[in-house]
Coordinates of C-alpha atoms in Angstrom, one line a residue:
M1 CA 0.6 30.3 -31.7
A2 CA 3.4 27.7 -31.2
R3 CA 2.7 24.6 -29.2
D4 CA 4.5 24.4 -26.0
R5 CA 7.0 21.8 -25.7
H6 CA 5.5 20.2 -22.8
D7 CA 1.8 20.2 -24.5
L8 CA 0.3 17.2 -26.5
A9 CA 0.3 17.3 -30.3
V10 CA -2.9 15.7 -30.4
P11 CA -5.9 15.4 -27.9
L12 CA -5.2 13.0 -24.8
D13 CA -8.1 10.6 -26.2
A14 CA -6.3 10.2 -29.5
A15 CA -2.9 10.1 -27.7
R16 CA -0.6 6.9 -27.6
V17 CA 1.2 6.9 -23.9
V18 CA 4.2 5.3 -22.6
V19 CA 4.2 4.9 -18.6
A20 CA 7.7 4.4 -17.5
G21 CA 7.8 2.7 -14.4
L22 CA 5.2 0.9 -12.2
G23 CA 5.9 1.8 -8.7
V24 CA 2.7 3.5 -6.7
S25 CA 2.5 6.5 -9.1
G26 CA 3.1 4.5 -12.1
R27 CA 0.5 2.3 -11.6
A28 CA -1.9 5.4 -10.5
A29 CA -1.0 7.0 -13.7
A30 CA -1.8 4.0 -15.9
A31 CA -5.0 3.3 -14.1
A32 CA -6.0 7.1 -14.8
L33 CA -5.0 6.9 -18.3
A34 CA -6.6 3.6 -19.3
P35 CA -10.1 5.2 -19.9
R36 CA -8.9 8.6 -21.2
A37 CA -6.0 7.9 -23.7
A38 CA -6.2 6.0 -27.1
A39 CA -3.4 3.7 -25.9
V40 CA -1.3 3.1 -22.7
V41 CA 1.9 0.8 -22.8
T42 CA 3.7 0.2 -19.5
L43 CA 7.3 0.1 -19.0
D44 CA 9.2 -1.6 -16.2
D45 CA 12.3 -3.9 -16.1
R46 CA 11.4 -5.5 -12.9
A47 CA 7.6 -5.5 -12.9
E48 CA 6.2 -8.8 -14.5
D49 CA 2.9 -7.3 -15.7
A50 CA 4.7 -4.7 -17.6
D51 CA 4.0 -4.3 -21.4
L52 CA 7.5 -3.7 -22.0
R53 CA 10.6 -4.7 -20.0
H54 CA 13.5 -2.6 -21.8
A55 CA 13.6 0.8 -22.9
D56 CA 15.0 -0.1 -25.9
D57 CA 11.6 -1.6 -27.0
V58 CA 9.8 1.9 -26.9
D59 CA 8.8 2.9 -30.4
L60 CA 9.2 7.1 -29.8
A61 CA 8.0 7.3 -33.2
A62 CA 4.7 6.1 -32.2
T63 CA 4.5 7.8 -28.8
D64 CA 2.7 11.0 -28.2
L65 CA 3.6 11.2 -24.2
V66 CA 5.7 9.6 -21.9
V67 CA 4.7 9.7 -18.1
V68 CA 7.5 9.0 -15.8
S69 CA 7.9 7.6 -12.3
P70 CA 10.0 9.5 -10.0
G71 CA 13.1 7.1 -9.5
W72 CA 13.8 7.9 -13.5
P73 CA 16.4 10.7 -13.7
P74 CA 16.3 13.1 -16.7
S75 CA 19.7 11.7 -18.0
H76 CA 17.8 8.4 -18.8
P77 CA 18.3 7.3 -22.4
L78 CA 14.5 7.1 -22.9
L79 CA 13.9 10.5 -21.6
V80 CA 16.8 12.2 -23.2
A81 CA 15.7 10.7 -26.5
A82 CA 12.0 11.6 -25.9
G83 CA 13.0 15.3 -25.3
E84 CA 14.9 15.0 -28.8
R85 CA 12.1 14.0 -30.6
G86 CA 9.8 16.5 -29.0
V87 CA 7.6 14.1 -27.2
P88 CA 6.3 15.5 -23.8
V89 CA 7.4 14.0 -20.4
W90 CA 5.3 14.5 -17.9
S91 CA 5.3 13.6 -14.0
E92 CA 2.3 11.9 -12.6
V93 CA 1.9 15.1 -10.7
E94 CA 1.6 16.9 -13.9
L95 CA -0.8 14.3 -15.2
A96 CA -2.8 14.7 -12.0
W97 CA -2.9 18.5 -12.5
R98 CA -4.0 18.3 -16.1
L99 CA -6.9 15.6 -15.1
R100 CA -8.2 17.5 -12.3
V101 CA -12.1 17.2 -11.8
D102 CA -14.4 19.6 -9.9
G103 CA -15.0 19.3 -6.3
P104 CA -17.7 20.2 -3.9
S105 CA -17.1 24.2 -4.8
G106 CA -17.7 23.4 -8.6
R107 CA -14.0 24.2 -9.3
P108 CA -11.2 21.7 -8.9
A109 CA -9.8 21.4 -5.5
P110 CA -7.0 23.9 -4.9
W111 CA -3.3 22.6 -4.1
L112 CA -1.4 23.5 -1.3
A113 CA 2.0 22.1 -2.0
V114 CA 5.1 21.3 0.2
T115 CA 8.9 20.6 -0.9
G116 CA 12.1 20.5 0.9
T117 CA 15.0 18.3 1.8
N118 CA 13.3 17.6 5.1
G119 CA 10.3 18.0 7.0
K120 CA 8.0 17.5 4.0
T121 CA 5.8 14.7 5.3
T122 CA 5.5 16.1 9.0
T123 CA 4.6 19.3 7.3
V124 CA 1.9 18.0 5.0
E125 CA 0.4 15.8 7.7
M126 CA 0.2 18.7 10.1
L127 CA -1.4 20.8 7.2
E128 CA -4.0 17.9 6.5
T129 CA -4.8 17.9 10.1
I130 CA -5.4 21.5 10.2
L131 CA -7.4 21.5 7.3
R132 CA -9.7 18.9 8.5
T133 CA -9.9 20.7 11.9
A134 CA -11.4 23.6 9.9
G135 CA -14.0 21.4 8.6
L136 CA -12.5 20.6 5.0
R137 CA -12.3 17.5 3.2
A138 CA -8.7 17.3 2.7
A139 CA -6.2 14.8 2.0
A140 CA -2.5 14.7 2.4
V141 CA -1.0 13.3 -0.9
G142 CA 1.9 12.8 -3.7
N143 CA 5.4 11.7 -2.0
V144 CA 3.5 11.0 1.2
G145 CA 1.6 7.9 0.1
T146 CA -1.5 8.4 -1.8
P147 CA -0.9 9.2 -5.7
V148 CA -1.7 12.8 -6.6
V149 CA -3.8 11.6 -9.6
E150 CA -6.0 9.7 -7.4
A151 CA -6.8 12.5 -5.5
A152 CA -7.1 14.7 -8.2
L153 CA -10.1 12.7 -9.7
D154 CA -11.7 12.7 -6.5
P155 CA -14.7 15.0 -6.8
T156 CA -15.4 14.9 -2.9
L157 CA -12.2 16.7 -1.8
D158 CA -12.1 20.3 -1.0
V159 CA -8.4 20.7 -0.8
L160 CA -5.0 18.8 -1.3
A161 CA -2.1 19.1 0.9
V162 CA 0.6 18.2 -1.6
E163 CA 4.0 16.5 -0.5
L164 CA 6.3 16.9 -3.6
S165 CA 9.9 15.6 -4.1
S166 CA 12.3 17.3 -6.2
F167 CA 12.1 14.2 -8.9
Q168 CA 8.4 14.7 -8.9
L169 CA 9.0 18.4 -9.8
H170 CA 11.6 18.1 -12.2
F171 CA 9.0 16.8 -14.7
T172 CA 6.1 19.1 -13.6
H173 CA 5.2 21.8 -16.0
T174 CA 2.0 23.8 -15.5
A175 CA 0.7 23.1 -12.0
S176 CA -0.4 26.3 -10.2
P177 CA -0.9 25.7 -6.4
E178 CA -2.9 28.1 -4.6
A179 CA 0.2 28.1 -2.2
G180 CA 3.6 26.4 -2.3
A181 CA 6.4 26.0 0.4
V182 CA 10.0 25.2 0.3
L183 CA 11.0 24.2 3.7
N184 CA 14.8 24.1 3.2
V185 CA 17.4 23.1 0.9
A186 CA 20.5 21.3 1.8
P187 CA 22.7 18.8 -0.6
D188 CA 20.7 15.5 -1.4
H189 CA 20.0 13.6 -4.4
L190 CA 23.3 15.1 -6.0
D191 CA 23.7 12.1 -8.1
W192 CA 20.2 12.3 -9.8
H193 CA 20.2 15.9 -10.3
G194 CA 23.8 16.6 -11.3
G195 CA 24.5 19.3 -8.6
L196 CA 23.1 21.4 -5.9
D197 CA 21.9 24.3 -8.1
A198 CA 19.9 21.8 -10.3
Y199 CA 18.7 20.4 -7.2
A200 CA 17.3 23.4 -5.8
A201 CA 15.8 24.7 -9.0
D202 CA 13.6 21.8 -9.2
K203 CA 12.6 22.3 -5.6
G204 CA 12.0 25.9 -6.7
R205 CA 9.3 24.8 -9.1
V206 CA 6.7 24.5 -6.3
F207 CA 6.7 28.4 -6.5
E208 CA 5.9 28.7 -10.2
D209 CA 2.5 30.2 -10.8
A210 CA 1.6 30.2 -7.2
Q211 CA -1.9 32.0 -6.7
V212 CA -1.7 33.2 -3.1
A213 CA 1.4 32.5 -1.5
C214 CA 5.1 31.4 -1.7
V215 CA 6.3 30.4 1.8
Y216 CA 10.0 30.0 2.4
N217 CA 12.4 29.8 5.6
A218 CA 13.8 32.8 6.5
A219 CA 16.6 30.9 7.8
D220 CA 17.5 29.5 4.6
P221 CA 18.7 32.1 1.9
R222 CA 18.3 29.5 -0.6
T223 CA 14.7 29.2 -0.2
E224 CA 14.1 33.1 -0.3
A225 CA 16.1 33.0 -3.6
L226 CA 13.8 30.4 -5.2
V227 CA 10.8 32.9 -4.5
R228 CA 12.4 36.0 -6.0
E229 CA 13.1 34.0 -9.2
A230 CA 9.9 32.2 -9.5
D231 CA 7.1 33.4 -12.0
V232 CA 4.0 33.7 -10.0
V233 CA 0.4 35.0 -10.6
E234 CA -0.1 38.6 -9.9
G235 CA -0.7 39.3 -6.4
A236 CA 1.0 36.3 -4.7
R237 CA 3.1 37.1 -1.9
A238 CA 6.2 36.0 -0.2
V239 CA 5.7 34.7 3.3
G240 CA 8.3 33.6 5.3
F241 CA 8.7 31.6 8.4
T242 CA 11.2 32.1 11.3
L243 CA 11.8 30.6 14.9
G244 CA 12.3 34.3 16.1
A245 CA 10.1 37.2 16.0
P246 CA 8.3 37.4 12.7
A247 CA 8.8 40.7 10.5
R248 CA 6.0 42.2 8.5
G249 CA 4.7 39.3 6.1
Q250 CA 6.0 36.3 8.2
L251 CA 5.1 33.8 10.5
G252 CA 7.3 33.4 13.7
V253 CA 7.7 33.0 17.6
I254 CA 7.1 35.5 20.2
E255 CA 8.3 34.1 23.6
D256 CA 6.2 30.6 23.7
V257 CA 3.5 31.7 21.0
L258 CA 3.4 31.1 17.2
V259 CA 2.0 34.2 15.7
D260 CA 1.2 35.5 12.1
R261 CA 1.9 39.0 10.8
A262 CA 1.1 37.6 7.0
F263 CA -2.4 36.6 6.9
H264 CA -3.7 38.0 10.1
A265 CA -5.6 41.1 8.6
P266 CA -6.8 42.6 5.2
A267 CA -4.2 44.2 3.2
D268 CA -5.8 47.7 3.6
A269 CA -6.4 47.4 7.4
P270 CA -4.9 50.4 9.2
D271 CA -3.5 48.6 12.1
R272 CA -2.3 45.5 9.8
H273 CA 1.8 46.6 10.5
T274 CA 1.2 46.7 14.1
H275 CA -0.9 43.8 15.1
A276 CA -0.3 39.9 14.9
A277 CA -2.7 36.9 15.2
E278 CA -2.1 34.5 17.8
L279 CA -2.1 30.8 16.7
A280 CA -0.7 28.4 19.0
T281 CA 1.7 28.3 21.9
L282 CA 4.6 26.1 22.4
G283 CA 2.3 24.0 25.0
D284 CA 0.1 23.0 22.1
L285 CA 3.0 21.2 20.5
A286 CA 4.2 19.8 23.9
H287 CA 3.0 16.1 22.7
L288 CA 5.7 16.4 19.9
A289 CA 8.7 17.1 22.5
G290 CA 11.8 15.1 22.4
A291 CA 13.1 13.0 25.3
D292 CA 14.2 16.0 27.1
G293 CA 10.7 17.7 27.0
V294 CA 11.7 20.5 24.8
V295 CA 9.9 20.6 21.4
P296 CA 12.6 20.4 18.8
A297 CA 13.4 23.6 16.4
H298 CA 12.5 21.8 13.3
V299 CA 9.2 20.5 14.7
V300 CA 8.1 24.3 15.3
A301 CA 9.2 25.1 12.0
N302 CA 7.1 22.6 10.3
A303 CA 4.1 23.9 12.3
L304 CA 4.9 27.4 11.0
A305 CA 5.1 26.2 7.6
A306 CA 1.8 24.2 7.6
A307 CA 0.2 27.0 9.5
A308 CA 1.4 29.5 6.8
L309 CA -0.2 27.2 3.9
A310 CA -3.3 26.7 5.9
R311 CA -3.6 30.5 6.4
A312 CA -3.3 31.0 2.6
H313 CA -6.2 28.8 2.2
G314 CA -8.2 31.0 4.6
V315 CA -8.1 28.7 7.5
P316 CA -9.0 30.5 10.8
A317 CA -6.4 30.9 13.8
M318 CA -8.3 28.7 16.0
A319 CA -8.3 25.9 13.6
V320 CA -4.4 26.2 13.2
R321 CA -4.3 25.9 17.1
D322 CA -6.7 22.6 17.3
G323 CA -5.1 21.3 14.4
L324 CA -1.9 21.2 15.9
R325 CA -3.1 20.0 19.4
A326 CA -4.5 17.1 17.2
F327 CA -1.5 16.2 15.2
R328 CA 0.4 13.3 16.0
T329 CA 3.5 12.1 13.8
G330 CA 3.5 8.8 12.0
S331 CA 6.1 6.4 12.4
H332 CA 9.8 6.3 11.8
R333 CA 10.4 10.0 12.7
I334 CA 12.1 10.3 16.1
E335 CA 9.8 7.7 17.5
Q336 CA 11.2 5.9 20.8
V337 CA 10.7 2.2 20.3
A338 CA 12.1 0.6 23.2
S339 CA 13.9 1.4 26.8
V340 CA 16.1 -0.8 28.3
D341 CA 18.5 -0.5 31.1
G342 CA 17.8 2.9 31.1
V343 CA 18.7 3.6 27.5
A344 CA 15.9 4.9 24.9
Y345 CA 16.1 3.5 21.6
V346 CA 14.6 6.0 19.0
D347 CA 13.8 5.4 15.3
D348 CA 14.2 8.2 13.0
S349 CA 14.8 6.1 10.0
K350 CA 13.3 8.9 7.9
A351 CA 16.4 10.8 8.1
T352 CA 17.8 9.8 4.9
N353 CA 20.1 12.6 4.4
A354 CA 22.8 14.6 6.5
H355 CA 20.2 17.7 6.8
A356 CA 17.6 15.4 8.7
A357 CA 20.1 13.6 10.5
S358 CA 21.5 16.7 12.0
A359 CA 18.2 17.9 13.1
S360 CA 17.6 14.5 14.7
L361 CA 20.9 14.5 16.7
A362 CA 20.3 18.3 17.9
S363 CA 17.3 16.8 19.5
F364 CA 19.4 15.2 22.2
A365 CA 21.7 16.5 25.0
P366 CA 25.7 16.5 24.3
G367 CA 27.3 13.3 25.2
T368 CA 24.2 11.1 25.3
V369 CA 23.9 9.7 21.6
V370 CA 24.9 6.4 20.4
W371 CA 24.0 7.2 16.7
V372 CA 23.2 4.4 14.3
A373 CA 24.4 5.6 10.9
G374 CA 24.9 4.7 7.4
G375 CA 23.4 3.7 4.0
L376 CA 23.2 5.2 0.5
A377 CA 25.2 8.5 0.3
K378 CA 23.5 9.8 -2.8
G379 CA 26.5 11.7 -3.6
A380 CA 26.6 13.6 -0.4
S381 CA 29.5 14.6 1.9
F382 CA 28.8 14.2 5.8
D383 CA 31.8 16.4 7.1
E384 CA 29.5 19.4 7.8
L385 CA 26.9 16.8 9.9
V386 CA 29.5 15.3 12.0
A387 CA 31.3 18.8 12.5
A388 CA 28.4 20.0 13.7
R389 CA 26.9 17.4 15.7
A390 CA 30.1 15.8 17.1
D391 CA 29.5 17.2 20.6
R392 CA 26.2 14.9 21.0
L393 CA 28.0 11.7 20.2
R394 CA 29.0 9.2 22.9
A395 CA 29.5 6.6 20.2
V396 CA 28.6 5.5 16.6
V397 CA 27.6 2.3 14.9
L398 CA 28.1 2.4 11.2
I399 CA 25.7 0.3 8.9
G400 CA 25.6 -0.2 5.3
V401 CA 27.6 -1.7 2.2
D402 CA 29.5 1.6 2.0
A403 CA 30.5 2.9 5.4
E404 CA 33.2 4.8 4.2
P405 CA 31.8 8.3 3.2
F406 CA 30.5 8.0 7.0
A407 CA 33.8 6.8 8.6
G408 CA 36.0 9.4 6.8
A409 CA 33.9 12.2 8.3
L410 CA 34.0 10.8 11.8
A411 CA 38.0 10.1 11.4
R412 CA 38.3 13.8 10.4
H413 CA 35.9 15.6 12.7
A414 CA 35.5 13.3 15.6
P415 CA 38.5 11.5 16.0
D416 CA 37.9 10.4 19.7
I417 CA 34.3 9.1 19.4
P418 CA 34.4 5.5 19.2
V419 CA 33.2 3.7 16.0
V420 CA 32.0 0.1 15.2
R421 CA 31.6 -1.0 11.8
V422 CA 28.9 -3.6 11.1
D423 CA 29.8 -6.0 8.6
P424 CA 27.2 -6.0 5.7
G425 CA 27.7 -9.3 4.6
D426 CA 24.5 -11.0 6.3
T427 CA 21.8 -8.2 5.3
G428 CA 19.3 -10.0 7.4
T429 CA 21.0 -9.8 10.7
V430 CA 22.6 -6.3 10.1
M431 CA 20.2 -4.5 12.4
P432 CA 20.4 -7.1 15.4
R433 CA 24.1 -6.8 15.4
A434 CA 24.0 -3.0 15.0
V435 CA 21.6 -2.6 18.1
D436 CA 23.5 -5.2 20.0
S437 CA 26.7 -3.1 19.5
A438 CA 24.9 0.1 20.3
R439 CA 23.7 -1.6 23.7
R440 CA 27.4 -2.1 24.5
L441 CA 28.4 1.5 23.9
A442 CA 25.5 3.1 25.7
Q443 CA 25.1 4.0 29.1
A444 CA 22.1 4.6 31.5
G445 CA 20.5 8.0 30.2
D446 CA 21.7 8.0 26.8
T447 CA 20.0 7.1 23.6
V448 CA 20.5 5.0 20.7
L449 CA 19.5 7.2 17.6
L450 CA 18.8 5.2 14.2
A451 CA 19.2 8.7 12.3
P452 CA 20.8 7.0 9.4
A453 CA 21.7 10.3 7.0
G454 CA 21.6 7.6 4.3
A455 CA 19.0 6.0 1.9
S456 CA 18.0 2.4 2.8
M457 CA 18.0 0.8 -0.5
D458 CA 21.3 -0.9 -0.1
Q459 CA 20.2 -3.3 2.6
F460 CA 16.6 -3.0 3.2
R461 CA 13.2 -2.5 1.0
S462 CA 12.7 1.1 2.5
Y463 CA 13.5 3.5 5.4
A464 CA 10.2 2.0 6.8
A465 CA 11.4 -1.6 6.7
R466 CA 14.9 -0.2 7.9
G467 CA 13.0 1.6 10.9
D468 CA 10.9 -1.9 11.8
A469 CA 14.1 -3.9 11.8
F470 CA 15.7 -1.6 14.4
A471 CA 12.3 -1.3 16.3
D472 CA 12.4 -5.1 16.3
A473 CA 16.0 -5.5 17.4
A474 CA 15.4 -3.0 20.3
R475 CA 12.5 -4.6 21.6
A476 CA 14.1 -8.0 21.6
L477 CA 16.8 -7.1 23.9
R478 CA 16.3 -8.0 27.5
P479 CA 17.2 -6.2 30.5
D480 CA 20.7 -6.9 32.1
H481 CA 19.9 -8.4 35.7
G482 CA 23.2 -9.2 36.1

């Protein structure tokens, strides 16, 4: 039988491996490979401890495998050349799948995998909390922080809640999750993928070879289409989640109750189609409500997706409820960091694309938001975002080295909204100047919201650093006693 182009031509212990990129996942991959491969060479043009600094120095004729970090696009000359020579290219996630060790059950810990344009981290952390509440030794891993390969080599874990980006999925070929979920698909990273269809297709890889369930967003036709296109293990089901009343095989909301009509009864139960299992109430999510006391729709959707994945693993309904009650969000996700003169300052720096920023703005009352926006556009347009959320805005403060895509959308769809552009020249003071401008525009009862809709790397080390700078600037404000 012919060798699959993604398989090694030699056993791993005889393989010569290049690890391209020494970020968190690259270093984890190199560490995992060191005792298992014949030779490991690291490549990074910025890491001083890398073996090679230039891709041109890689001898592909003497390379059996390239393990690539998420930031490297498939168009990179090294990866293109590797493909042409028949050298397999794996993500750290693919490496993790192939290196899995047996867990407490005597088999490798199953994966519950989550992807989507927005909501991945919240959903996977919700899922981890639910799994742990059910008494399972679980870990949230992947794009959320801990590299997947580290968790895959941990024999103490029962199950993994795996957050996967489209970058990671692109070079992942053989993973077979117990269940996978695509939360939503909206334009993002189009410069990396080359277009929306290619981006969506990479998201859809999370469904490939799913064993139990493919979880999709019933309000997002693209996610359902990805399920239909996926090759899954026989018997795996499509399970939708919806903010409305669920149809058969879905999870949803009836009045204020989150219910399960997918995993609530055995397939041969005579009353399966007339009953549902109650999972939780909106009151169980009250601690995640916005400033207006209402639980945002995207939070409910994330809870339903997490519940579906947990239920696919066999977690009882009560553990779902208790896990959602226990869950607390991390930093930089619609987090109020200060209140000055009756104005709330809210950090949602993790809203790094238009879809996330739209959900964030929708959490606030019309005409009450001074929006701090801007950053790397990643090839996206902001016309749809501004047109949909202009009613929420009192004013806008634009940051970033290239504010034009944002300014243009505002001029076209919200011409009456005041816009202040912060000079990007002094990066070190950009956020204090932005917060000061926002304060001047805000009125008592308003919210100054950092939901940038762009990536952070033009002026900040990460979205977290951007959010921290915003929080520091907001907390440094003094009440106006004049």
